[in-house]
Amino acid sequence: MEMKIRVDGVDHKVQAQLLKGTMWVHLNGRTFTIDTAAGKKGRKKGGASGSSDQIVSPMPGKVTKILVSPGASIQAGQSVLVMEAMKMEYTLKADIAGVIDSIQCTVGEQVALGKLLVKIQPEKA
């Protein structure tokens, strides 16, 4: 849905989705979350979301590139996949270092908000 919000006195049109009690708001390439049950606000970096060992879709969209393969070692902050949503391109990055355990999507696939895309096996300390 399209919404109008005011930030520092400036009105913005934004895209938003409500999923399982969380409102996902996309503004200028950044994704914000609001827990509607508690009114708690948060922000997700670079479109990544979910727990640190999972990369989930921060919005409905189309997977355009998968930059890793199962079994590949990755570093925290490394780009994992690219998706298009709301006429923008989002690069999703790993929150942690580890090994790609599984990829749960394919290039060209339309994915729903919150879909698990990539699972990472954390690097052992």
PDB file of C-alpha atoms in Angstrom:
ATOM      1  CA  MET A   1       0.000   0.000   0.000  1.00  0.00           C
ATOM      2  CA  GLU A   2       1.076   3.558  -0.513  1.00  0.00           C
ATOM      3  CA  MET A   3       1.153   5.801   2.547  1.00  0.00           C
ATOM      4  CA  LYS A   4       2.029   9.376   3.341  1.00  0.00           C
ATOM      5  CA  ILE A   5       4.308  10.001   6.307  1.00  0.00           C
ATOM      6  CA  ARG A   6       5.901  13.117   7.754  1.00  0.00           C
ATOM      7  CA  VAL A   7       9.599  13.094   8.723  1.00  0.00           C
ATOM      8  CA  ASP A   8      11.092  16.261  10.231  1.00  0.00           C
ATOM      9  CA  GLY A   9       8.153  18.266   8.889  1.00  0.00           C
ATOM     10  CA  VAL A  10       8.512  16.965   5.309  1.00  0.00           C
ATOM     11  CA  ASP A  11       5.790  14.781   3.766  1.00  0.00           C
ATOM     12  CA  HIS A  12       6.866  11.642   1.875  1.00  0.00           C
ATOM     13  CA  LYS A  13       4.916   9.079  -0.119  1.00  0.00           C
ATOM     14  CA  VAL A  14       6.151   5.621   0.888  1.00  0.00           C
ATOM     15  CA  GLN A  15       5.385   1.995   0.138  1.00  0.00           C
ATOM     16  CA  ALA A  16       4.347  -0.068   3.143  1.00  0.00           C
ATOM     17  CA  GLN A  17       3.297  -3.629   3.897  1.00  0.00           C
ATOM     18  CA  LEU A  18       1.778  -5.111   7.040  1.00  0.00           C
ATOM     19  CA  LEU A  19       2.864  -8.685   7.807  1.00  0.00           C
ATOM     20  CA  LYS A  20       2.206 -10.550  11.028  1.00  0.00           C
ATOM     21  CA  GLY A  21       1.962  -7.427  13.160  1.00  0.00           C
ATOM     22  CA  THR A  22       4.979  -5.676  11.622  1.00  0.00           C
ATOM     23  CA  MET A  23       4.583  -2.675   9.320  1.00  0.00           C
ATOM     24  CA  TRP A  24       7.434  -2.517   6.767  1.00  0.00           C
ATOM     25  CA  VAL A  25       7.950   0.998   5.405  1.00  0.00           C
ATOM     26  CA  HIS A  26      10.293   1.748   2.489  1.00  0.00           C
ATOM     27  CA  LEU A  27      11.618   5.297   2.166  1.00  0.00           C
ATOM     28  CA  ASN A  28      14.490   6.466  -0.064  1.00  0.00           C
ATOM     29  CA  GLY A  29      16.035   2.995  -0.364  1.00  0.00           C
ATOM     30  CA  ARG A  30      15.853   2.267   3.359  1.00  0.00           C
ATOM     31  CA  THR A  31      13.509  -0.103   5.143  1.00  0.00           C
ATOM     32  CA  PHE A  32      11.951   0.671   8.507  1.00  0.00           C
ATOM     33  CA  THR A  33       9.834  -1.599  10.679  1.00  0.00           C
ATOM     34  CA  ILE A  34       7.154  -0.792  13.201  1.00  0.00           C
ATOM     35  CA  ASP A  35       5.841  -3.459  15.554  1.00  0.00           C
ATOM     36  CA  THR A  36       2.184  -2.502  15.414  1.00  0.00           C
ATOM     37  CA  ALA A  37       1.308  -4.512  18.521  1.00  0.00           C
ATOM     38  CA  ALA A  38       3.806  -2.698  20.738  1.00  0.00           C
ATOM     39  CA  GLY A  39       4.353   0.496  18.722  1.00  0.00           C
ATOM     40  CA  LYS A  40       8.095  -0.288  18.739  1.00  0.00           C
ATOM     41  CA  LYS A  41      10.109   1.195  15.845  1.00  0.00           C
ATOM     42  CA  GLY A  42      13.227  -0.192  14.213  1.00  0.00           C
ATOM     43  CA  ARG A  43      15.325  -0.031  11.074  1.00  0.00           C
ATOM     44  CA  LYS A  44      16.741  -2.751   8.870  1.00  0.00           C
ATOM     45  CA  LYS A  45      19.982  -2.147   7.033  1.00  0.00           C
ATOM     46  CA  GLY A  46      20.172  -2.455   3.267  1.00  0.00           C
ATOM     47  CA  GLY A  47      16.955  -4.394   2.975  1.00  0.00           C
ATOM     48  CA  ALA A  48      18.235  -7.295   5.032  1.00  0.00           C
ATOM     49  CA  SER A  49      15.940  -8.556   7.668  1.00  0.00           C
ATOM     50  CA  GLY A  50      15.247 -11.461   9.964  1.00  0.00           C
ATOM     51  CA  SER A  51      17.641 -13.202  12.308  1.00  0.00           C
ATOM     52  CA  SER A  52      21.336 -12.914  11.658  1.00  0.00           C
ATOM     53  CA  ASP A  53      21.661 -16.392  10.140  1.00  0.00           C
ATOM     54  CA  GLN A  54      18.790 -15.864   7.713  1.00  0.00           C
ATOM     55  CA  ILE A  55      18.174 -13.438   4.900  1.00  0.00           C
ATOM     56  CA  VAL A  56      14.486 -12.888   4.302  1.00  0.00           C
ATOM     57  CA  SER A  57      12.678 -10.763   1.782  1.00  0.00           C
ATOM     58  CA  PRO A  58      12.137  -7.267   3.231  1.00  0.00           C
ATOM     59  CA  MET A  59       9.279  -6.725   0.785  1.00  0.00           C
ATOM     60  CA  PRO A  60       7.439  -8.488  -2.016  1.00  0.00           C
ATOM     61  CA  GLY A  61       9.631  -8.469  -5.110  1.00  0.00           C
ATOM     62  CA  LYS A  62      11.569 -10.348  -7.766  1.00  0.00           C
ATOM     63  CA  VAL A  63      14.946 -12.010  -7.204  1.00  0.00           C
ATOM     64  CA  THR A  64      17.227 -10.788 -10.009  1.00  0.00           C
ATOM     65  CA  LYS A  65      20.667 -12.097  -8.986  1.00  0.00           C
ATOM     66  CA  ILE A  66      22.008 -14.702  -6.591  1.00  0.00           C
ATOM     67  CA  LEU A  67      25.627 -13.860  -5.824  1.00  0.00           C
ATOM     68  CA  VAL A  68      26.567 -16.931  -3.747  1.00  0.00           C
ATOM     69  CA  SER A  69      26.135 -20.677  -3.895  1.00  0.00           C
ATOM     70  CA  PRO A  70      25.537 -23.319  -1.224  1.00  0.00           C
ATOM     71  CA  GLY A  71      28.740 -24.193   0.619  1.00  0.00           C
ATOM     72  CA  ALA A  72      30.389 -20.845  -0.154  1.00  0.00           C
ATOM     73  CA  SER A  73      32.104 -19.001   2.682  1.00  0.00           C
ATOM     74  CA  ILE A  74      30.929 -15.445   3.198  1.00  0.00           C
ATOM     75  CA  GLN A  75      31.915 -12.494   5.331  1.00  0.00           C
ATOM     76  CA  ALA A  76      29.638 -10.215   7.333  1.00  0.00           C
ATOM     77  CA  GLY A  77      28.424  -7.436   5.068  1.00  0.00           C
ATOM     78  CA  GLN A  78      28.999  -9.412   1.871  1.00  0.00           C
ATOM     79  CA  SER A  79      26.332  -9.056  -0.816  1.00  0.00           C
ATOM     80  CA  VAL A  80      24.294 -12.237  -1.153  1.00  0.00           C
ATOM     81  CA  LEU A  81      21.497 -11.484  -3.600  1.00  0.00           C
ATOM     82  CA  VAL A  82      19.767  -8.693  -5.453  1.00  0.00           C
ATOM     83  CA  MET A  83      16.046  -8.162  -5.771  1.00  0.00           C
ATOM     84  CA  GLU A  84      13.774  -5.621  -7.426  1.00  0.00           C
ATOM     85  CA  ALA A  85      10.772  -4.206  -5.647  1.00  0.00           C
ATOM     86  CA  MET A  86       8.740  -1.059  -6.035  1.00  0.00           C
ATOM     87  CA  LYS A  87      10.831   0.020  -9.053  1.00  0.00           C
ATOM     88  CA  MET A  88      14.041  -0.124  -7.008  1.00  0.00           C
ATOM     89  CA  GLU A  89      16.929  -2.565  -6.754  1.00  0.00           C
ATOM     90  CA  TYR A  90      17.925  -3.871  -3.325  1.00  0.00           C
ATOM     91  CA  THR A  91      21.141  -5.729  -2.510  1.00  0.00           C
ATOM     92  CA  LEU A  92      20.691  -7.985   0.487  1.00  0.00           C
ATOM     93  CA  LYS A  93      23.809  -8.610   2.580  1.00  0.00           C
ATOM     94  CA  ALA A  94      24.874 -11.141   5.192  1.00  0.00           C
ATOM     95  CA  ASP A  95      24.773  -9.974   8.792  1.00  0.00           C
ATOM     96  CA  ILE A  96      27.290 -12.614   9.858  1.00  0.00           C
ATOM     97  CA  ALA A  97      30.276 -14.534   8.528  1.00  0.00           C
ATOM     98  CA  GLY A  98      29.701 -18.189   7.774  1.00  0.00           C
ATOM     99  CA  VAL A  99      28.866 -20.697   5.090  1.00  0.00           C
ATOM    100  CA  ILE A 100      25.818 -20.601   2.833  1.00  0.00           C
ATOM    101  CA  ASP A 101      23.674 -23.464   4.111  1.00  0.00           C
ATOM    102  CA  SER A 102      20.828 -23.205   1.611  1.00  0.00           C
ATOM    103  CA  ILE A 103      19.264 -20.917  -0.961  1.00  0.00           C
ATOM    104  CA  GLN A 104      15.485 -20.936  -0.863  1.00  0.00           C
ATOM    105  CA  CYS A 105      14.772 -18.940  -4.047  1.00  0.00           C
ATOM    106  CA  THR A 106      15.676 -18.808  -7.728  1.00  0.00           C
ATOM    107  CA  VAL A 107      16.518 -15.983 -10.128  1.00  0.00           C
ATOM    108  CA  GLY A 108      13.312 -14.572 -11.574  1.00  0.00           C
ATOM    109  CA  GLU A 109      11.161 -15.815  -8.689  1.00  0.00           C
ATOM    110  CA  GLN A 110       8.545 -13.466  -7.247  1.00  0.00           C
ATOM    111  CA  VAL A 111       8.878 -13.637  -3.477  1.00  0.00           C
ATOM    112  CA  ALA A 112       6.555 -12.564  -0.706  1.00  0.00           C
ATOM    113  CA  LEU A 113       7.400 -10.245   2.139  1.00  0.00           C
ATOM    114  CA  GLY A 114       9.186 -12.217   4.856  1.00  0.00           C
ATOM    115  CA  LYS A 115      10.084 -15.249   2.697  1.00  0.00           C
ATOM    116  CA  LEU A 116      13.286 -17.008   3.743  1.00  0.00           C
ATOM    117  CA  LEU A 117      15.746 -16.499   0.873  1.00  0.00           C
ATOM    118  CA  VAL A 118      19.109 -17.681   2.193  1.00  0.00           C
ATOM    119  CA  LYS A 119      20.145 -19.571   5.321  1.00  0.00           C
ATOM    120  CA  ILE A 120      23.678 -19.091   6.666  1.00  0.00           C
ATOM    121  CA  GLN A 121      25.521 -21.501   8.920  1.00  0.00           C
ATOM    122  CA  PRO A 122      27.378 -19.212  11.354  1.00  0.00           C
ATOM    123  CA  GLU A 123      31.165 -19.305  11.387  1.00  0.00           C
ATOM    124  CA  LYS A 124      32.451 -21.232  14.381  1.00  0.00           C
ATOM    125  CA  ALA A 125      34.485 -19.170  16.852  1.00  0.00           C
TER     126      ALA A 125
END
